[in-house]
Tab-separated table of C-alpha atoms in Angstrom:
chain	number	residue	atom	x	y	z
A	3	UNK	CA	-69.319	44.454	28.474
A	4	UNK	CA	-70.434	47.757	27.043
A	5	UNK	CA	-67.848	50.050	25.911
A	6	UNK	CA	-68.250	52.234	28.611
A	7	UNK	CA	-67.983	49.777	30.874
A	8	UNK	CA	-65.062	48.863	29.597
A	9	UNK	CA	-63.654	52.627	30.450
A	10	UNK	CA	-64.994	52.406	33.586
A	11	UNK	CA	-62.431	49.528	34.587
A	12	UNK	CA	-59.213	50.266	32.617
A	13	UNK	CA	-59.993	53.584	34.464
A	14	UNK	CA	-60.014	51.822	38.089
A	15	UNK	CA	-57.180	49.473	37.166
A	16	UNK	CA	-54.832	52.623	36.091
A	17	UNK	CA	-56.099	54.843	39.194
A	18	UNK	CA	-54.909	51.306	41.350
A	19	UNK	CA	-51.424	51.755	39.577
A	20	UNK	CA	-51.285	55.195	40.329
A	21	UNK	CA	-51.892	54.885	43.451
A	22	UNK	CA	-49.789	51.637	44.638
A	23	UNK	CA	-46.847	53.776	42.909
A	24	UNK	CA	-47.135	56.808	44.900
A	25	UNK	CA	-47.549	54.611	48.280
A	26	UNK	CA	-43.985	52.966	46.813
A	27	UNK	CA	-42.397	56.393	46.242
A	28	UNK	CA	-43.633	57.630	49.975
A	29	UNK	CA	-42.116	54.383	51.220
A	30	UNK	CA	-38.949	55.230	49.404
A	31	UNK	CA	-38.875	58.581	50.718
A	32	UNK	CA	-39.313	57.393	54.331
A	33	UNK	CA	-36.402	55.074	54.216
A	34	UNK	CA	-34.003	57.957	53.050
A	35	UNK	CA	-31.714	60.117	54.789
A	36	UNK	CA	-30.898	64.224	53.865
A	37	UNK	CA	-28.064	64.513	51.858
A	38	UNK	CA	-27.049	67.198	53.984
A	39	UNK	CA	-26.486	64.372	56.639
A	40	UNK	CA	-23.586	63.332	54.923
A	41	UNK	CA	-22.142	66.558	53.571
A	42	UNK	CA	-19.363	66.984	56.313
A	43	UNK	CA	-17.247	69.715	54.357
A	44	UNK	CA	-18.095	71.728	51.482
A	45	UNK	CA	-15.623	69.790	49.029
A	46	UNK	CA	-17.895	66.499	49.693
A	47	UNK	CA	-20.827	68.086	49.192
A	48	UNK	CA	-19.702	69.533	45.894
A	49	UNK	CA	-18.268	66.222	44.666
A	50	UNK	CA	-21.606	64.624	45.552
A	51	UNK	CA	-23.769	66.997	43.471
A	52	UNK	CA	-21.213	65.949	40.239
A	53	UNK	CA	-23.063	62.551	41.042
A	54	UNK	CA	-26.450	64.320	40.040
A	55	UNK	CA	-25.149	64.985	36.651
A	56	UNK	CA	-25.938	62.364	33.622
A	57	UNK	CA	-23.026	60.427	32.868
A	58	UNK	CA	-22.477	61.533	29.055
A	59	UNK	CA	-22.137	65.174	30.847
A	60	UNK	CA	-19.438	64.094	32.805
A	61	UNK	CA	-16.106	65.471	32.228
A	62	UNK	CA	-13.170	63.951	33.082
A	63	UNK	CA	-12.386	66.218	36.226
A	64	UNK	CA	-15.678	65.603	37.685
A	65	UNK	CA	-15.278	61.498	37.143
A	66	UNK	CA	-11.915	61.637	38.965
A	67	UNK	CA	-13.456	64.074	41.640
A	68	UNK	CA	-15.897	61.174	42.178
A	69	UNK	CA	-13.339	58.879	41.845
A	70	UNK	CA	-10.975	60.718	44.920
A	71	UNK	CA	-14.517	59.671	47.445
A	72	UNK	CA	-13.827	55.900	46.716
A	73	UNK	CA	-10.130	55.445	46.007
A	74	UNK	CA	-8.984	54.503	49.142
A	75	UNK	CA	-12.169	51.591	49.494
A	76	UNK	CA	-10.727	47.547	49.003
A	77	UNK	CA	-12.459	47.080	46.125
A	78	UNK	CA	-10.728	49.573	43.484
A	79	UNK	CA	-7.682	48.142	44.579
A	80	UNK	CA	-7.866	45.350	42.309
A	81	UNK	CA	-9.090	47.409	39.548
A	82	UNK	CA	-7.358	49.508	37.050
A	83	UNK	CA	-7.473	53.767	36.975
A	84	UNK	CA	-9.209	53.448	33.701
A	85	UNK	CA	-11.610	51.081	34.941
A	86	UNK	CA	-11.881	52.731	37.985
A	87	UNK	CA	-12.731	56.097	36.151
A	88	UNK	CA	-15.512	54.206	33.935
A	89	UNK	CA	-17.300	53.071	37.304
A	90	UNK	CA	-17.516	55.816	38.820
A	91	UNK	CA	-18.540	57.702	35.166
A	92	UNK	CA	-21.819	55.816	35.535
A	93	UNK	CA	-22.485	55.923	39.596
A	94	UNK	CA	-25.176	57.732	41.537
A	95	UNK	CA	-25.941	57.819	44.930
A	96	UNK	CA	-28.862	56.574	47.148
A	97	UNK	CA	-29.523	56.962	51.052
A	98	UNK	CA	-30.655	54.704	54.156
A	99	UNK	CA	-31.843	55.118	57.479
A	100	UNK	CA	-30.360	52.828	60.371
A	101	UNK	CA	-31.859	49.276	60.338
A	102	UNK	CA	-33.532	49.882	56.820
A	103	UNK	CA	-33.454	46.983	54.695
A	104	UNK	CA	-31.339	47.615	51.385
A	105	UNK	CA	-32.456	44.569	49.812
A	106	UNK	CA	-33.773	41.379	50.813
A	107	UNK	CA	-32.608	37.742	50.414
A	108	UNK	CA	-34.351	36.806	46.967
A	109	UNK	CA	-34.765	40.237	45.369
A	110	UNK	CA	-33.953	41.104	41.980
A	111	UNK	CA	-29.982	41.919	41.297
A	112	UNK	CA	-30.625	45.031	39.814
A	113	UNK	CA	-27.989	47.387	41.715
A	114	UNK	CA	-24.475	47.446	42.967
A	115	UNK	CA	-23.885	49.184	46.237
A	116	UNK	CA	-20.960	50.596	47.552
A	117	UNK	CA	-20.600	52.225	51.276
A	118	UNK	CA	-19.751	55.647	51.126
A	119	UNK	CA	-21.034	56.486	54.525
A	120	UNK	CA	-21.815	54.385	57.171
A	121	UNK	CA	-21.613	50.451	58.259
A	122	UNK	CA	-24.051	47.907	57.057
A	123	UNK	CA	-24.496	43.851	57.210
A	124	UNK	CA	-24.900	41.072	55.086
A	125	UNK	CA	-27.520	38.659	56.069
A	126	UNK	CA	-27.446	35.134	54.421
A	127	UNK	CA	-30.735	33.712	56.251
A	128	UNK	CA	-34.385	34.876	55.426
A	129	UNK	CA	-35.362	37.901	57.154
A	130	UNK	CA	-38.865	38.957	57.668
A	131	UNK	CA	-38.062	42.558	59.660
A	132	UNK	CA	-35.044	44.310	59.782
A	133	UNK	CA	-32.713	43.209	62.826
A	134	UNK	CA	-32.320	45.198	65.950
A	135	UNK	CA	-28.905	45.646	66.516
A	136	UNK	CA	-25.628	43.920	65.096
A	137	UNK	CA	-27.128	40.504	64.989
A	138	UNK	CA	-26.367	38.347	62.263
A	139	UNK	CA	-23.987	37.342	59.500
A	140	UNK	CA	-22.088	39.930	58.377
A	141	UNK	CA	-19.588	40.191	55.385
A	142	UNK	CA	-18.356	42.933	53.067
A	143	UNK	CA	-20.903	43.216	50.349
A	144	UNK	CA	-19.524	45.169	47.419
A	145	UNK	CA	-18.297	42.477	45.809
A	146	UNK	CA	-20.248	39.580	46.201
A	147	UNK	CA	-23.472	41.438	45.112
A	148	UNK	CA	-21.600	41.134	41.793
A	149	UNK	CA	-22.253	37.803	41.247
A	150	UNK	CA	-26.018	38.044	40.911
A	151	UNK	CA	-25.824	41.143	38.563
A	152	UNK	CA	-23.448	39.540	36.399
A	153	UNK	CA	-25.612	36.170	36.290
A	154	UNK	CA	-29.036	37.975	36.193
A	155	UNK	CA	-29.872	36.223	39.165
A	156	UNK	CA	-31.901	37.174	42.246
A	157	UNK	CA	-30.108	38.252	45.793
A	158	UNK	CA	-28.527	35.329	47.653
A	159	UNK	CA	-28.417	37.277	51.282
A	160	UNK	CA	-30.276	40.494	52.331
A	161	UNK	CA	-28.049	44.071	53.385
A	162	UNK	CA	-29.262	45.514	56.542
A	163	UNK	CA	-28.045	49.110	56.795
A	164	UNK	CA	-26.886	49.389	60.443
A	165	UNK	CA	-26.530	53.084	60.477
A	166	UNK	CA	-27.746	55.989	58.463
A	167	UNK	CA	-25.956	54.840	55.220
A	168	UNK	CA	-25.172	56.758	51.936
A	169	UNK	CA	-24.681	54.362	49.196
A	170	UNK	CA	-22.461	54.980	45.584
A	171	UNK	CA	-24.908	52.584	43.149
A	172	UNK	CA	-24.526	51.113	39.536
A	173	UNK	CA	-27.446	49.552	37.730
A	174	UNK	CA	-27.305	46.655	36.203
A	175	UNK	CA	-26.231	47.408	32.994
A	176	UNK	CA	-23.120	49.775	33.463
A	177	UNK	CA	-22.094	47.336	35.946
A	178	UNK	CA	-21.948	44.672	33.681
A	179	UNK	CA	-20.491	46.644	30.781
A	180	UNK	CA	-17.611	48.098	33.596
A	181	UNK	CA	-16.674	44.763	35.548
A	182	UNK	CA	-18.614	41.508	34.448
A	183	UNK	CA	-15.407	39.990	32.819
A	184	UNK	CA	-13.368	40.759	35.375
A	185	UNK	CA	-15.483	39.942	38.204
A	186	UNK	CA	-16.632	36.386	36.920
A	187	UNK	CA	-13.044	35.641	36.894
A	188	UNK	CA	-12.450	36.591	40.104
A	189	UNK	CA	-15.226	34.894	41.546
A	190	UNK	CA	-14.035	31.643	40.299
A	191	UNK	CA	-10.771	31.569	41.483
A	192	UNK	CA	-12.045	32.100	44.896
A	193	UNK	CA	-14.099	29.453	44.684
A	194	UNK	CA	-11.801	27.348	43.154
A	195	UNK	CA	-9.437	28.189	46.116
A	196	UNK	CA	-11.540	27.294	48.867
A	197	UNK	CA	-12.622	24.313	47.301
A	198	UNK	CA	-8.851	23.275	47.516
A	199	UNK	CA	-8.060	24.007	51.064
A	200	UNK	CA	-11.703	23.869	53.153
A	201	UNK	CA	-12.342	20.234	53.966
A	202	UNK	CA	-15.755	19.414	52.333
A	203	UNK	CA	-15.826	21.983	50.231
A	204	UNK	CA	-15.347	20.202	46.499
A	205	UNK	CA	-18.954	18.520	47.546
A	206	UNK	CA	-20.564	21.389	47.936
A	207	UNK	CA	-22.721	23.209	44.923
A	208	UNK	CA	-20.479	26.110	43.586
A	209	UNK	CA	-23.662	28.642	44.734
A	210	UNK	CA	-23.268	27.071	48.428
A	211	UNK	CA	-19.716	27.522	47.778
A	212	UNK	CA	-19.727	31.122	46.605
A	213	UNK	CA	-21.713	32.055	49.687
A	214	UNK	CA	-18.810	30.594	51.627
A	215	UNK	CA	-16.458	32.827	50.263
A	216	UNK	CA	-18.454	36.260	51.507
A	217	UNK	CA	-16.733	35.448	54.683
A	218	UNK	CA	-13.569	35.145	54.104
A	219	UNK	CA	-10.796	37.704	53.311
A	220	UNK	CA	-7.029	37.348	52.668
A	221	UNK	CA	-4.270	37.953	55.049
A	222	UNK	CA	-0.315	37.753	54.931
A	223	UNK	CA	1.186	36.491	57.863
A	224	UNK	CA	5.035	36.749	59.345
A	225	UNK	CA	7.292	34.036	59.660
A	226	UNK	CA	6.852	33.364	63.895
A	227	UNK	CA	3.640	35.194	64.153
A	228	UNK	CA	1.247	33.235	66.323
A	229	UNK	CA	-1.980	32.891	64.828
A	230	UNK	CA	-3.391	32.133	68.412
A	231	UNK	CA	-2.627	31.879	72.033
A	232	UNK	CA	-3.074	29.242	74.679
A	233	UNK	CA	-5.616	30.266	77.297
A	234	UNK	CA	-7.370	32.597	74.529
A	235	UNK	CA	-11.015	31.899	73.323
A	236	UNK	CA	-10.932	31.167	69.092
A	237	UNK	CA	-13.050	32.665	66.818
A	238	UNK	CA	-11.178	32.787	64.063
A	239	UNK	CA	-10.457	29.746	61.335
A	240	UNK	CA	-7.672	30.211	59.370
A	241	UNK	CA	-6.668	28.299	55.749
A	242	UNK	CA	-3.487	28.597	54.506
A	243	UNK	CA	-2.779	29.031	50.809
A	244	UNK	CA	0.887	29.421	50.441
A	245	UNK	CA	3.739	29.834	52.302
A	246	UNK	CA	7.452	30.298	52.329
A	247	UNK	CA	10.396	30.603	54.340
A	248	UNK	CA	9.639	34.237	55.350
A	249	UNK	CA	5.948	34.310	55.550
A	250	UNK	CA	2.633	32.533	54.856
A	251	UNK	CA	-0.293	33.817	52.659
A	252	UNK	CA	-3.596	32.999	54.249
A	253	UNK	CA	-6.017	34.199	51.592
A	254	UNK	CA	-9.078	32.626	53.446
A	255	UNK	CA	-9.352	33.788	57.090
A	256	UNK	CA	-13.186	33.295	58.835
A	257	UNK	CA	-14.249	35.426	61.616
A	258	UNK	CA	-16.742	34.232	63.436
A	259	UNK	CA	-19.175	36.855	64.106
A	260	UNK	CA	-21.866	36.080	66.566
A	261	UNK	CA	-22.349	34.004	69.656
A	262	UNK	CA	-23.073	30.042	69.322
């Protein structure tokens, strides 16, 4: 091959590049959703600009401005303020129209997301379109998409935005710096937990396991509270953990979310 041949094709093969990543970034830019959308009150819509700004020019008043958006979501519970604080020092925002996929079962686990706005669905089987409707298995996502970030692993269920979604993200790398330790421990005692009270469980393969526990969630029960009626149709299954002489913890209660 002459050399000008040669020009001639590293010339096609970086126009091809070019444009397969400007067909990408349209793509992108169809799926989103104006910020405005989401902007209900001027306060919001400043604190979401502070989201724009790198995180080494963060100050401290704009982190816990961020912070005051997510404070009141089930994850930071279990976290620490400081902790908290550092999360939200490195998050930045990304947007979703209704029934766009977020990720798909298999991707890479290169982003947390965390529902700002919105309602979405976690989907454990394969999906080749996006759903129409509510169909599905559905879980709460933020913290089981931790797993795969913290193992550099690929997706083990697909998120289905079921509404025009805005979405607080962390890449891969802050995420792990923030909350790897912490949420490798936590994963394991969950699985360690069901393995001790779901019949069948301590066979399973602690992946198969882990994908269990997305649909579970903890619950504290009163002494004499019925956990069902006679006449009513079930579709709940309920494990307990503990109890005492005043109440019983069920950590593990799954809600069964579509129609046999």
């Amino acid at each position: 091959m002459t050399p000008q041949e040669e020009k001639e094709v590293s010339d096609a093969s970086s126009d091809t590049g070019s444009d397969l990543s400007e067909e990408e970034e349209t793509k992108e830019s169809e799926d989103q959703v104006p910020l405005e959308q989401f902007a209900t009150d001027e306060k919001f819509a400043t604190t979401l600009e502070l989201l724009q700004l790198p995180p080494a020019e963060r100050s401290r008043e704009n982190v816990e401005c961020i912070f005051s958006l997510v404070k009141d979501n089930k994850f930071f519970a279990e976290l620490d303020a400081e902790m908290s604080l550092e999360l939200c020092r490195h998050m930045t925002y990304t947007t979703k129209k209704k029934d766009r996929v977020v990720f798909y079962k298999g991707d890479p686990a290169d982003n947390w997301y965390l529902i700002l706005a919105g309602n979405a669905g976690v989907y454990i089987e394969e999906l080749k379109d996006p759903p129409e409707g509510d169909g599905g298995e559905q879980g709460d996502s933020s913290a089981n998409q931790g797993r795969g970030l913290i193992r550099n692993d690929v997706r083990s269920a697909a998120l289905i935005a079921h509404s025009d979604c805005l979405f607080l993200t962390l890449d891969k790398k802050s995420f792990q710096h923030c909350l790897g330790n912490f949420l490798r421990q936590k994963t394991d005692d969950k699985v360690q937990t069901l393995r001790q009270v779901l019949p069948g469980a301590r066979d399973l393969r602690k992946l198969v396991v882990e994908q269990l526990t997305y649909f579970f969630k903890e619950a504290t029960l009163q002494k004499d509270m019925p956990l069902s009626t006679e006449g009513n149709k079930e579709d709940t299954l309920y494990l307990i953990v503990k109890e005492d002489t005043s109440a019983i913890s069920i950590r593990c209660v799954l809600e069964h979310t579509r129609e046999s």
